DNA sequence: GTTAATTAACTAACCAGTCAGTTATATATG
DNA sequence: CATATATAACTGACTGGTTAGTTAATTAAC
């Protein structure tokens, strides 16, 4: 009786491994947090032994950095090219960004990264600094630019852009954190479509100049 | 030559200790996160040995719970009595809450608790559930009630209270997280007064019905 | 057969929690 | 008031378990 050749205990996948390992690491870090995640678990999820993990990434901290960089850099570049190529009103542009962001929150689990950064900012000032410089500062510039231009051309009320940008971002941040923290406790989860509608509605009627504010602008 | 009696190596402070230990624990947990905090460090900050710490709290997890409970319960009760005793418009009440909250964010370091909860929700479902039930649900009810009443009496635009409450809370949450995460990286820190002004301005003009919305409400 | 990829067993460090012993303070006694 | 005794508060060295990181042996692949 011819025995079928036994399946090999493992396969060489040196090209696919890095991404597989990053995926497993992201998943585990987001679920458990940095400190409570152990390298054996990440390796196990990637279907690999711990030694292999160390073959591709020199340590736990470096692995975290790789995860963060890899997850964010693509989206950042994309947002920036989109902004520079826009036509139409600034309100439309803003709405588009918020919509796209919300859509991605609800689908991918890259949305776990901000929570991870927050949680570990004290222990990884280097990562926090990276996130501050590369993500937050860019987002700030993107939005304050839109606000300033919109105000200049009379589309928006004259708010303080250096503070107002946070009001725009805040619901997005809250949404992300909610999804990865309290979603499990809610019987019926957050409806991101309604969430977005509500935000756009409230945001617009706080920004749009055509509504004739009540006695505030007295030029 | 009369030798001055040597200062005692330690003093008995059985009544003050519990609070001192909680303070040190809050500070350390907020700064480092739960897992990266070690009991020796907390004891050291409280000026005490690790053994003493275990005399007052049975373990690390229990210490965290004690910190959270102790920090929140007082403020919660206060908010609720305030709400039930209000007179004046609902907009004033809302503004008062936001102002009071913002003022406390900028002063105390209880504001580190939400960050702590977020970071450890995965590892301490029990604490996350406690926070969800006792803090979030109460805040939600408080705000949605105000919104509903305000809408009913025509003071506010007819927004969706079940989602709009998050838009109100979001900037507060962002402020808290910012303070404990990115404040160190900013040359000039967040000005919480301007922050509040900006929020109230944008919030009001998204909520106040007298502004005659642009073609949305078609009764 | 050679080599690169992978494994699994190992080491070294760290830390939560314990406990036998020490010291400050309160109380009793003369 | 001085001194002895009792006890509550506190210390710090130790233990057991966990885990980041290493390495010698093994296996797939060409």
Tab-separated table of C-alpha atoms in Angstrom, chain B residues 134-216:
chain	number	residue	atom	x	y	z
B	134	UNK	CA	-21.000	53.290	36.016
B	135	UNK	CA	-19.395	56.093	34.036
B	136	UNK	CA	-20.275	55.909	30.384
B	137	UNK	CA	-23.882	54.897	30.752
B	138	UNK	CA	-24.508	57.607	33.328
B	139	UNK	CA	-22.825	60.259	31.218
B	140	UNK	CA	-24.815	59.093	28.226
B	141	UNK	CA	-28.104	59.322	30.097
B	142	UNK	CA	-27.206	62.702	31.548
B	143	UNK	CA	-26.482	64.182	28.142
B	144	UNK	CA	-29.151	62.492	26.077
B	145	UNK	CA	-31.734	63.621	28.642
B	146	UNK	CA	-30.583	67.208	28.319
B	147	UNK	CA	-30.617	66.932	24.546
B	148	UNK	CA	-34.100	65.421	24.407
B	149	UNK	CA	-35.557	68.026	26.724
B	150	UNK	CA	-33.790	70.811	24.876
B	151	UNK	CA	-35.135	69.553	21.577
B	152	UNK	CA	-38.647	69.147	22.972
B	153	UNK	CA	-38.786	72.767	24.128
B	154	UNK	CA	-37.355	74.050	20.853
B	155	UNK	CA	-34.034	75.143	22.284
B	156	UNK	CA	-31.997	72.680	20.214
B	157	UNK	CA	-32.189	71.519	16.604
B	158	UNK	CA	-33.700	68.042	16.187
B	159	UNK	CA	-30.484	66.001	16.244
B	160	UNK	CA	-30.301	62.276	17.034
B	161	UNK	CA	-29.566	62.228	20.786
B	162	UNK	CA	-28.318	58.627	20.801
B	163	UNK	CA	-25.466	59.631	18.530
B	164	UNK	CA	-25.144	63.344	19.234
B	165	UNK	CA	-24.118	62.735	22.844
B	166	UNK	CA	-20.865	61.276	21.579
B	167	UNK	CA	-20.141	64.406	19.567
B	168	UNK	CA	-20.423	66.420	22.750
B	169	UNK	CA	-18.221	64.115	24.762
B	170	UNK	CA	-15.619	63.512	22.054
B	171	UNK	CA	-13.651	66.755	22.473
B	172	UNK	CA	-13.497	66.195	26.226
B	173	UNK	CA	-12.110	62.706	25.749
B	174	UNK	CA	-9.618	63.933	23.197
B	175	UNK	CA	-8.519	66.677	25.578
B	176	UNK	CA	-7.916	64.194	28.373
B	177	UNK	CA	-5.945	61.842	26.170
B	178	UNK	CA	-3.953	64.657	24.637
B	179	UNK	CA	-2.913	65.953	28.007
B	180	UNK	CA	-1.548	62.589	29.069
B	181	UNK	CA	0.028	61.606	25.787
B	182	UNK	CA	1.227	64.398	23.518
B	183	UNK	CA	1.454	67.363	25.871
B	184	UNK	CA	5.196	66.677	26.395
B	185	UNK	CA	5.861	66.961	22.668
B	186	UNK	CA	4.185	70.324	22.226
B	187	UNK	CA	6.308	73.419	22.793
B	188	UNK	CA	3.366	75.412	24.157
B	189	UNK	CA	0.752	73.263	25.833
B	190	UNK	CA	-2.954	73.090	25.144
B	191	UNK	CA	-4.788	76.172	26.403
B	192	UNK	CA	-7.863	74.598	27.956
B	193	UNK	CA	-9.717	77.901	28.128
B	194	UNK	CA	-9.439	78.467	24.403
B	195	UNK	CA	-10.170	74.796	23.877
B	196	UNK	CA	-13.422	75.144	25.783
B	197	UNK	CA	-14.368	78.388	24.024
B	198	UNK	CA	-13.848	76.771	20.660
B	199	UNK	CA	-15.880	73.725	21.585
B	200	UNK	CA	-18.778	75.742	22.961
B	201	UNK	CA	-18.822	77.985	19.916
B	202	UNK	CA	-18.845	75.136	17.422
B	203	UNK	CA	-21.231	73.068	19.497
B	204	UNK	CA	-23.754	75.877	19.919
B	205	UNK	CA	-23.988	76.766	16.301
B	206	UNK	CA	-24.599	73.166	15.509
B	207	UNK	CA	-27.299	72.801	18.117
B	208	UNK	CA	-29.193	76.042	18.560
B	209	UNK	CA	-32.463	75.947	16.659
B	210	UNK	CA	-32.894	79.703	16.293
B	211	UNK	CA	-30.344	79.723	13.490
B	212	UNK	CA	-32.845	78.522	10.896
B	213	UNK	CA	-31.253	75.427	9.326
B	214	UNK	CA	-30.848	75.445	5.558
B	215	UNK	CA	-33.728	73.419	4.145
B	216	UNK	CA	-33.241	70.339	6.300
